[in-house]
Amino acid sequence: MASKFIESRGQSLEKQQFTWREIVQQPFSKLNDDAFSRVRSILMNGIEFESVMFQHMLARASHDLRPHLARVRQIEQHQQKAINWMLPPDQSPLETTIGYEQVAVEVTASIAQNEPDPYLAQVYRFGLLEDFDHLYRYSALLDRLEGKDANNLLQSYTDILPGRPTIEEHRSALDNLRRPYDRRKADPISKLNVCLITAAEQQTENYYLNVGPLFSDPVARQLYAEIASIEEQHVTQYESLMDPDETVLEKWLLHEATEVYTYRSCLESESDPRLKKLWDRFHDYELGHLHYVMELFKSIENRDPAEVLPEKLPKLLNFGNHRSYVRSVLDAEADLRTNGMDIVKREDENPESIAYRNQVNREGSPSQAVAAGYRWIPGTELNQKIA
Amino acid sequence: MKKTTEMGLNRTGVDASPIDSKDIIGAALNSTPTSLDGDEEIAKIRASYLREAKPIGTLPIPGTIKGGVSTLLEKLAGNRPELLIDKLGERLAFERTGTRLYEALVQKCRVLDTDQAGIPVATLERFRDQELRHFGLVRDALMSLGADPTAQTPAADAAAVASSGILKVVSDPRTSVMQSFEAILIAELADHEGWDVLIRVAEEMKLNEIAASFRGAYDEEKVHLESIRSWLSYLMLTKRTAVKESAA
């Protein structure tokens, strides 16, 4: 493997082809595959979805770029399907949701520790404790609604504990906007991190929007509506870290670089041989996309892609448990709140957010109801009720 | 409790839209499919996946978080304990979900006041408590064999998929008591068969203590099944499906 970020040209676009049989393969095993195979699959589906949606948005605003975007997007969309279809159908929507929150916790924790900018790292830690609490609430729902143990999915990698309580996460609109990085000064890994985490949160919200209505239990429906609302706040928060003054091609370049980086991270850590082949193939494809966009960047903006891209491959994502780190953040920062673009102590929270929160919670809180008195134990809390 | 299933504006059948239905039936009859042999083509695709499919998963290797392999499982090794462990895992998961199922049913029947219709909520609560106790019995049986009762076995996984619709029906506030009982009936029928098989397997493997504890659970499950059947007959014969009354 090349150690420099852009040394390999990858696969040319013309050779990036699929059949339906290739797109729809045998899924991974919910029981036997490592939980991080599920984490990677969910993450990369989100990364590809962001790629496709970004390319759609750009196409709506750029006549000249439309054909280039269409060529690349046709491949990205099939990558996305191939990855998403690796999820096994014996995972119920709520079980898959547990997988989504494990992604949010472990990937955000990895990024936060690998982020050189202290403000950005603080923002990631802030969001981390909220997704951590979502995992706790969904675990309670899985136990109390379906009689199942969330740890069957988490495989003891991730704690099931309260974080910053979901009931207190609802904020007024402007309190979700953060200070963007400066595109001229930010470390390239900072830009990749923002792109990555925004994609992950967006797809998490998408998923909850899709599956929330599939539940008949009203407590479940309310909980999904509530947590999906927080995920929308997270998307607003993380995307606001992007410098709006980046050119569109700069943004596209960063998107492709993020895909190369995350596929490489997956490839280096994957234990399932079939998934590993998929990551390898798509890493090659993304290198091809990156080179394609680099040529556009040079010819259209007359700029050197090295201005934007990392000099070498940054430290890869750490697909492993971060329990000690998360616990330390929980001890220190659960009480933090926001006031405008700043993360502040509880007593300095913007009163507008408090007012907004009081309004949405006025008729009760599903996240409080579902997890009232809940403490995870192996094999579900019914174990405690047996005499 | 409320009235029978009402007649109203169900729009799903062709009779609900005679003019449009006649029109679209005609258009469909005059159309030509773009490919033929639908059943065969579907079967071919399924066959190609079936030939290559690997199982959904396996059992865990026996052991505990303290380490070590159960000597009891070792003794059973000649008798292929994997099937027993798999089915015990299935039963455990079923009883666990069954407890939550009865909790949802109890809450529904309490609000809809089924006591007035001769379906005592207290009896349903007793059934719920029995499901919980059955869960405990299976858990203890697994632990006595040195197996991990927190593991999700392949049979448990498949059974959860099969029964997922039952929970959805019962926990839907729009479904009637009768619809909920019909869903529970499916669960109780499966439960009844499941216990019967487990007792016979345990007896064959000379696990006499486990078999004896399971017989008590089986007797209780028989009462559940008969009670649900009896209540359903009553609801059908008296035409009391207990559709939830909307707030005035």
PDB file of N, CA, C and O in Angstrom, chain A residues 187-230:
ATOM      1  N   ASP A 187      -5.903  22.408   9.563  1.00  0.00           N
ATOM      2  CA  ASP A 187      -5.196  21.174   9.227  1.00  0.00           C
ATOM      3  C   ASP A 187      -6.108  20.331   8.310  1.00  0.00           C
ATOM      4  O   ASP A 187      -7.312  20.246   8.579  1.00  0.00           O
ATOM      5  N   PRO A 188      -5.574  19.720   7.273  1.00  0.00           N
ATOM      6  CA  PRO A 188      -6.430  18.904   6.401  1.00  0.00           C
ATOM      7  C   PRO A 188      -7.240  17.841   7.152  1.00  0.00           C
ATOM      8  O   PRO A 188      -8.383  17.569   6.798  1.00  0.00           O
ATOM      9  N   ILE A 189      -6.668  17.223   8.193  1.00  0.00           N
ATOM     10  CA  ILE A 189      -7.432  16.193   8.919  1.00  0.00           C
ATOM     11  C   ILE A 189      -8.668  16.823   9.572  1.00  0.00           C
ATOM     12  O   ILE A 189      -9.704  16.167   9.684  1.00  0.00           O
ATOM     13  N   SER A 190      -8.582  18.092   9.973  1.00  0.00           N
ATOM     14  CA  SER A 190      -9.749  18.756  10.549  1.00  0.00           C
ATOM     15  C   SER A 190     -10.880  18.811   9.528  1.00  0.00           C
ATOM     16  O   SER A 190     -12.048  18.592   9.852  1.00  0.00           O
ATOM     17  N   LYS A 191     -10.520  19.095   8.296  1.00  0.00           N
ATOM     18  CA  LYS A 191     -11.546  19.181   7.247  1.00  0.00           C
ATOM     19  C   LYS A 191     -12.138  17.809   6.947  1.00  0.00           C
ATOM     20  O   LYS A 191     -13.348  17.688   6.731  1.00  0.00           O
ATOM     21  N   LEU A 192     -11.295  16.788   6.927  1.00  0.00           N
ATOM     22  CA  LEU A 192     -11.812  15.434   6.678  1.00  0.00           C
ATOM     23  C   LEU A 192     -12.732  15.003   7.818  1.00  0.00           C
ATOM     24  O   LEU A 192     -13.780  14.395   7.601  1.00  0.00           O
ATOM     25  N   ASN A 193     -12.326  15.325   9.048  1.00  0.00           N
ATOM     26  CA  ASN A 193     -13.146  14.956  10.209  1.00  0.00           C
ATOM     27  C   ASN A 193     -14.541  15.564  10.120  1.00  0.00           C
ATOM     28  O   ASN A 193     -15.541  14.907  10.392  1.00  0.00           O
ATOM     29  N   VAL A 194     -14.605  16.838   9.761  1.00  0.00           N
ATOM     30  CA  VAL A 194     -15.907  17.517   9.682  1.00  0.00           C
ATOM     31  C   VAL A 194     -16.782  16.858   8.613  1.00  0.00           C
ATOM     32  O   VAL A 194     -17.965  16.589   8.840  1.00  0.00           O
ATOM     33  N   CYS A 195     -16.180  16.578   7.477  1.00  0.00           N
ATOM     34  CA  CYS A 195     -16.941  15.969   6.373  1.00  0.00           C
ATOM     35  C   CYS A 195     -17.480  14.608   6.807  1.00  0.00           C
ATOM     36  O   CYS A 195     -18.648  14.275   6.576  1.00  0.00           O
ATOM     37  N   LEU A 196     -16.636  13.847   7.467  1.00  0.00           N
ATOM     38  CA  LEU A 196     -16.962  12.497   7.897  1.00  0.00           C
ATOM     39  C   LEU A 196     -18.099  12.493   8.902  1.00  0.00           C
ATOM     40  O   LEU A 196     -19.086  11.769   8.765  1.00  0.00           O
ATOM     41  N   ILE A 197     -17.971  13.325   9.929  1.00  0.00           N
ATOM     42  CA  ILE A 197     -18.948  13.268  11.023  1.00  0.00           C
ATOM     43  C   ILE A 197     -20.288  13.844  10.566  1.00  0.00           C
ATOM     44  O   ILE A 197     -21.345  13.373  10.995  1.00  0.00           O
ATOM     45  N   THR A 198     -20.256  14.844   9.694  1.00  0.00           N
ATOM     46  CA  THR A 198     -21.507  15.402   9.171  1.00  0.00           C
ATOM     47  C   THR A 198     -22.265  14.326   8.393  1.00  0.00           C
ATOM     48  O   THR A 198     -23.490  14.180   8.531  1.00  0.00           O
ATOM     49  N   ALA A 199     -21.532  13.577   7.590  1.00  0.00           N
ATOM     50  CA  ALA A 199     -22.143  12.498   6.818  1.00  0.00           C
ATOM     51  C   ALA A 199     -22.780  11.462   7.735  1.00  0.00           C
ATOM     52  O   ALA A 199     -23.909  11.013   7.507  1.00  0.00           O
ATOM     53  N   ALA A 200     -22.048  11.081   8.776  1.00  0.00           N
ATOM     54  CA  ALA A 200     -22.543  10.051   9.692  1.00  0.00           C
ATOM     55  C   ALA A 200     -23.828  10.498  10.379  1.00  0.00           C
ATOM     56  O   ALA A 200     -24.792   9.738  10.487  1.00  0.00           O
ATOM     57  N   GLU A 201     -23.853  11.735  10.836  1.00  0.00           N
ATOM     58  CA  GLU A 201     -25.032  12.228  11.553  1.00  0.00           C
ATOM     59  C   GLU A 201     -26.227  12.391  10.621  1.00  0.00           C
ATOM     60  O   GLU A 201     -27.365  12.113  10.994  1.00  0.00           O
ATOM     61  N   GLN A 202     -25.956  12.846   9.406  1.00  0.00           N
ATOM     62  CA  GLN A 202     -27.054  13.018   8.442  1.00  0.00           C
ATOM     63  C   GLN A 202     -27.724  11.674   8.165  1.00  0.00           C
ATOM     64  O   GLN A 202     -28.955  11.577   8.131  1.00  0.00           O
ATOM     65  N   GLN A 203     -26.922  10.638   7.934  1.00  0.00           N
ATOM     66  CA  GLN A 203     -27.497   9.343   7.619  1.00  0.00           C
ATOM     67  C   GLN A 203     -28.219   8.764   8.834  1.00  0.00           C
ATOM     68  O   GLN A 203     -29.236   8.076   8.705  1.00  0.00           O
ATOM     69  N   THR A 204     -27.711   9.052  10.034  1.00  0.00           N
ATOM     70  CA  THR A 204     -28.406   8.607  11.242  1.00  0.00           C
ATOM     71  C   THR A 204     -29.797   9.233  11.292  1.00  0.00           C
ATOM     72  O   THR A 204     -30.791   8.548  11.537  1.00  0.00           O
ATOM     73  N   GLU A 205     -29.860  10.522  11.028  1.00  0.00           N
ATOM     74  CA  GLU A 205     -31.171  11.163  11.015  1.00  0.00           C
ATOM     75  C   GLU A 205     -32.058  10.555   9.925  1.00  0.00           C
ATOM     76  O   GLU A 205     -33.228  10.251  10.160  1.00  0.00           O
ATOM     77  N   ASN A 206     -31.494  10.355   8.732  1.00  0.00           N
ATOM     78  CA  ASN A 206     -32.269   9.763   7.632  1.00  0.00           C
ATOM     79  C   ASN A 206     -32.859   8.435   8.060  1.00  0.00           C
ATOM     80  O   ASN A 206     -34.028   8.134   7.793  1.00  0.00           O
ATOM     81  N   TYR A 207     -32.025   7.622   8.684  1.00  0.00           N
ATOM     82  CA  TYR A 207     -32.474   6.277   9.067  1.00  0.00           C
ATOM     83  C   TYR A 207     -33.635   6.366  10.052  1.00  0.00           C
ATOM     84  O   TYR A 207     -34.648   5.674   9.898  1.00  0.00           O
ATOM     85  N   TYR A 208     -33.498   7.231  11.054  1.00  0.00           N
ATOM     86  CA  TYR A 208     -34.570   7.338  12.043  1.00  0.00           C
ATOM     87  C   TYR A 208     -35.856   7.868  11.411  1.00  0.00           C
ATOM     88  O   TYR A 208     -36.961   7.474  11.778  1.00  0.00           O
ATOM     89  N   LEU A 209     -35.719   8.771  10.448  1.00  0.00           N
ATOM     90  CA  LEU A 209     -36.891   9.283   9.743  1.00  0.00           C
ATOM     91  C   LEU A 209     -37.594   8.158   8.988  1.00  0.00           C
ATOM     92  O   LEU A 209     -38.821   8.116   8.898  1.00  0.00           O
ATOM     93  N   ASN A 210     -36.792   7.244   8.430  1.00  0.00           N
ATOM     94  CA  ASN A 210     -37.378   6.156   7.654  1.00  0.00           C
ATOM     95  C   ASN A 210     -38.032   5.098   8.533  1.00  0.00           C
ATOM     96  O   ASN A 210     -39.094   4.576   8.199  1.00  0.00           O
ATOM     97  N   VAL A 211     -37.393   4.754   9.624  1.00  0.00           N
ATOM     98  CA  VAL A 211     -37.913   3.621  10.408  1.00  0.00           C
ATOM     99  C   VAL A 211     -38.848   4.034  11.527  1.00  0.00           C
ATOM    100  O   VAL A 211     -39.630   3.215  11.996  1.00  0.00           O
ATOM    101  N   GLY A 212     -38.774   5.297  11.978  1.00  0.00           N
ATOM    102  CA  GLY A 212     -39.647   5.735  13.076  1.00  0.00           C
ATOM    103  C   GLY A 212     -41.110   5.371  12.853  1.00  0.00           C
ATOM    104  O   GLY A 212     -41.751   4.794  13.740  1.00  0.00           O
ATOM    105  N   PRO A 213     -41.658   5.658  11.675  1.00  0.00           N
ATOM    106  CA  PRO A 213     -43.073   5.349  11.439  1.00  0.00           C
ATOM    107  C   PRO A 213     -43.389   3.849  11.350  1.00  0.00           C
ATOM    108  O   PRO A 213     -44.560   3.476  11.319  1.00  0.00           O
ATOM    109  N   LEU A 214     -42.345   2.998  11.283  1.00  0.00           N
ATOM    110  CA  LEU A 214     -42.609   1.558  11.193  1.00  0.00           C
ATOM    111  C   LEU A 214     -43.020   0.969  12.545  1.00  0.00           C
ATOM    112  O   LEU A 214     -43.535  -0.148  12.609  1.00  0.00           O
ATOM    113  N   PHE A 215     -42.802   1.720  13.614  1.00  0.00           N
ATOM    114  CA  PHE A 215     -43.165   1.226  14.940  1.00  0.00           C
ATOM    115  C   PHE A 215     -44.632   1.511  15.208  1.00  0.00           C
ATOM    116  O   PHE A 215     -45.139   2.573  14.874  1.00  0.00           O
ATOM    117  N   SER A 216     -45.299   0.543  15.841  1.00  0.00           N
ATOM    118  CA  SER A 216     -46.701   0.784  16.190  1.00  0.00           C
ATOM    119  C   SER A 216     -46.808   1.334  17.606  1.00  0.00           C
ATOM    120  O   SER A 216     -47.755   2.031  17.934  1.00  0.00           O
ATOM    121  N   ASP A 217     -45.810   1.010  18.446  1.00  0.00           N
ATOM    122  CA  ASP A 217     -45.868   1.463  19.830  1.00  0.00           C
ATOM    123  C   ASP A 217     -45.668   2.977  19.872  1.00  0.00           C
ATOM    124  O   ASP A 217     -44.670   3.488  19.352  1.00  0.00           O
ATOM    125  N   PRO A 218     -46.588   3.716  20.504  1.00  0.00           N
ATOM    126  CA  PRO A 218     -46.479   5.175  20.495  1.00  0.00           C
ATOM    127  C   PRO A 218     -45.254   5.697  21.237  1.00  0.00           C
ATOM    128  O   PRO A 218     -44.725   6.765  20.882  1.00  0.00           O
ATOM    129  N   VAL A 219     -44.783   4.958  22.242  1.00  0.00           N
ATOM    130  CA  VAL A 219     -43.578   5.399  22.952  1.00  0.00           C
ATOM    131  C   VAL A 219     -42.382   5.344  22.004  1.00  0.00           C
ATOM    132  O   VAL A 219     -41.550   6.258  21.964  1.00  0.00           O
ATOM    133  N   ALA A 220     -42.310   4.270  21.221  1.00  0.00           N
ATOM    134  CA  ALA A 220     -41.230   4.135  20.247  1.00  0.00           C
ATOM    135  C   ALA A 220     -41.314   5.242  19.193  1.00  0.00           C
ATOM    136  O   ALA A 220     -40.313   5.855  18.834  1.00  0.00           O
ATOM    137  N   ARG A 221     -42.522   5.509  18.719  1.00  0.00           N
ATOM    138  CA  ARG A 221     -42.688   6.550  17.690  1.00  0.00           C
ATOM    139  C   ARG A 221     -42.238   7.907  18.221  1.00  0.00           C
ATOM    140  O   ARG A 221     -41.556   8.672  17.541  1.00  0.00           O
ATOM    141  N   GLN A 222     -42.625   8.187  19.451  1.00  0.00           N
ATOM    142  CA  GLN A 222     -42.223   9.471  20.046  1.00  0.00           C
ATOM    143  C   GLN A 222     -40.708   9.532  20.252  1.00  0.00           C
ATOM    144  O   GLN A 222     -40.083  10.568  20.010  1.00  0.00           O
ATOM    145  N   LEU A 223     -40.121   8.429  20.714  1.00  0.00           N
ATOM    146  CA  LEU A 223     -38.684   8.439  20.981  1.00  0.00           C
ATOM    147  C   LEU A 223     -37.898   8.682  19.697  1.00  0.00           C
ATOM    148  O   LEU A 223     -36.940   9.460  19.670  1.00  0.00           O
ATOM    149  N   TYR A 224     -38.307   8.026  18.621  1.00  0.00           N
ATOM    150  CA  TYR A 224     -37.619   8.237  17.351  1.00  0.00           C
ATOM    151  C   TYR A 224     -37.780   9.683  16.863  1.00  0.00           C
ATOM    152  O   TYR A 224     -36.845  10.270  16.334  1.00  0.00           O
ATOM    153  N   ALA A 225     -38.970  10.231  17.047  1.00  0.00           N
ATOM    154  CA  ALA A 225     -39.176  11.628  16.644  1.00  0.00           C
ATOM    155  C   ALA A 225     -38.263  12.546  17.446  1.00  0.00           C
ATOM    156  O   ALA A 225     -37.646  13.472  16.907  1.00  0.00           O
ATOM    157  N   GLU A 226     -38.146  12.260  18.741  1.00  0.00           N
ATOM    158  CA  GLU A 226     -37.328  13.114  19.607  1.00  0.00           C
ATOM    159  C   GLU A 226     -35.848  13.006  19.244  1.00  0.00           C
ATOM    160  O   GLU A 226     -35.167  14.019  19.062  1.00  0.00           O
ATOM    161  N   ILE A 227     -35.358  11.768  19.140  1.00  0.00           N
ATOM    162  CA  ILE A 227     -33.921  11.609  18.889  1.00  0.00           C
ATOM    163  C   ILE A 227     -33.565  12.040  17.460  1.00  0.00           C
ATOM    164  O   ILE A 227     -32.505  12.636  17.234  1.00  0.00           O
ATOM    165  N   ALA A 228     -34.448  11.784  16.506  1.00  0.00           N
ATOM    166  CA  ALA A 228     -34.197  12.267  15.138  1.00  0.00           C
ATOM    167  C   ALA A 228     -34.068  13.781  15.127  1.00  0.00           C
ATOM    168  O   ALA A 228     -33.293  14.344  14.338  1.00  0.00           O
ATOM    169  N   SER A 229     -34.802  14.449  15.998  1.00  0.00           N
ATOM    170  CA  SER A 229     -34.717  15.919  16.081  1.00  0.00           C
ATOM    171  C   SER A 229     -33.338  16.348  16.578  1.00  0.00           C
ATOM    172  O   SER A 229     -32.803  17.376  16.139  1.00  0.00           O
ATOM    173  N   ILE A 230     -32.787  15.593  17.510  1.00  0.00           N
ATOM    174  CA  ILE A 230     -31.445  15.914  17.998  1.00  0.00           C
ATOM    175  C   ILE A 230     -30.422  15.657  16.892  1.00  0.00           C
ATOM    176  O   ILE A 230     -29.466  16.419  16.720  1.00  0.00           O
TER     177      ILE A 230
END
